[in-house]
Coordinates of C-alpha atoms in Angstrom, one line a residue:
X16 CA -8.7 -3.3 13.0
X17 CA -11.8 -3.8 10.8
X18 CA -11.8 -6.3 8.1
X19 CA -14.2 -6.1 5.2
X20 CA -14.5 -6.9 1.6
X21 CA -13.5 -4.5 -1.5
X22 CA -16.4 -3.1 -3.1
X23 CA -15.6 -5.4 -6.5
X24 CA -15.3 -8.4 -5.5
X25 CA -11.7 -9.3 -6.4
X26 CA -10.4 -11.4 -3.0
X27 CA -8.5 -8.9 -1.4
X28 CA -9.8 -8.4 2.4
X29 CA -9.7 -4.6 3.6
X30 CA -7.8 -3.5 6.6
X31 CA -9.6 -0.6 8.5
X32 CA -7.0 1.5 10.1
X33 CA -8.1 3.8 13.4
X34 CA -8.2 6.5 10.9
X35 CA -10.2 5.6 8.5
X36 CA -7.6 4.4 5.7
X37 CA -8.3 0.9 4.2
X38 CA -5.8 -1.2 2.9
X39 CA -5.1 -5.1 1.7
X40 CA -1.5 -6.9 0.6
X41 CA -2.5 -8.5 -2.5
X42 CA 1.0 -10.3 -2.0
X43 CA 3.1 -10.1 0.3
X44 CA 6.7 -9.5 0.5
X45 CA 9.6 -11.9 1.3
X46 CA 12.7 -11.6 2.8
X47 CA 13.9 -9.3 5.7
X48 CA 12.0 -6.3 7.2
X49 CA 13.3 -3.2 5.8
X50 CA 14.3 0.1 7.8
X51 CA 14.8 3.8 7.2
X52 CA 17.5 4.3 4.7
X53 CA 16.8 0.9 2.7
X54 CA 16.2 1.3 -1.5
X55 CA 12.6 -0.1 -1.7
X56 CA 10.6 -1.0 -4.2
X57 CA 6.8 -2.2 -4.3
X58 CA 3.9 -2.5 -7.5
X59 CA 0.7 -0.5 -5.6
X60 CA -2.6 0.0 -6.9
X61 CA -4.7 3.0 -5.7
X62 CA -8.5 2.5 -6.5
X63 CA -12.2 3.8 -4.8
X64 CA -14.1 1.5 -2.2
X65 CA -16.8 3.0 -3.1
X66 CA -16.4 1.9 -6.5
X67 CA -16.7 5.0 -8.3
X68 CA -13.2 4.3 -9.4
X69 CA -12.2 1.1 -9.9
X70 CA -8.3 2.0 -10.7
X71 CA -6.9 5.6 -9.9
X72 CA -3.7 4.5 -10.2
X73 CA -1.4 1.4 -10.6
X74 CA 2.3 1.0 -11.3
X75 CA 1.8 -2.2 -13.2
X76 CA 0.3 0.3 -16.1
X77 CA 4.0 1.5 -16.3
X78 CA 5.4 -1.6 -16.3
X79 CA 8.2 -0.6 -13.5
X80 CA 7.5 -0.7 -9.9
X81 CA 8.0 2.5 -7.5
X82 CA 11.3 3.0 -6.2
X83 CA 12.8 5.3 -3.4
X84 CA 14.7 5.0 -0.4
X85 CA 12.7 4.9 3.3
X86 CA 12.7 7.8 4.6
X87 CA 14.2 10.1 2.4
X88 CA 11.3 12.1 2.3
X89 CA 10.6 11.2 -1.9
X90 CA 6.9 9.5 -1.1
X91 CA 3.9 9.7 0.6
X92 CA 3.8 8.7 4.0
X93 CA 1.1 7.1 4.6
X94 CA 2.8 4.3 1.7
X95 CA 6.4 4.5 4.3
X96 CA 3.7 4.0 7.2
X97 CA 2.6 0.7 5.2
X98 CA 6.0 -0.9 4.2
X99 CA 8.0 -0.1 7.7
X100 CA 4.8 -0.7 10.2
X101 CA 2.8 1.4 12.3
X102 CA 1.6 -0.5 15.5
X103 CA -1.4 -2.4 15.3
X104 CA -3.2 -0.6 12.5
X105 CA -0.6 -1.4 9.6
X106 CA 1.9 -4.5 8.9

């Protein structure tokens, strides 16, 4: 995958998946992989490389992180394609 820099300059490195989707761990997790079925919970932040938006979305404006189980069918899946894996294009 492609690596390049977020349009504001805030550290993170950007992951090119093969389709286009960019994406960086500001932190990452600890612990044991998780599988289908497992309660997760993560803080994500959604914002524009282009930087026409600098924040769409963030959980930390809630102040409670996002919580569902894997593969329950609740989420998006491109976020359950992030946290379980998906080859070479996502951790």
């Amino acid at each position: 995958p492609e690596i390049s820099l977020a349009a504001k300059n805030n550290g993170l490195e950007l992951t090119t998946t093969s389709s286009g989707l960019k994406w960086a761990d500001a932190k990452v997790g600890t612990g044991q992989p998780v599988t289908k079925g497992t309660k997760t919970s993560i803080d994500y932040s959604m914002a524009s490389t282009a930087g026409r938006f600098p924040s769409i979305y963030t959980t930390k404006d809630k102040g409670t992180p996002y919580r569902w189980t894997l593969g329950d069918g609740s989420t998006i899946e491109g976020i359950e394609r992030a946290i379980l894996g998906d080859g070479d294009d996502l951790p």
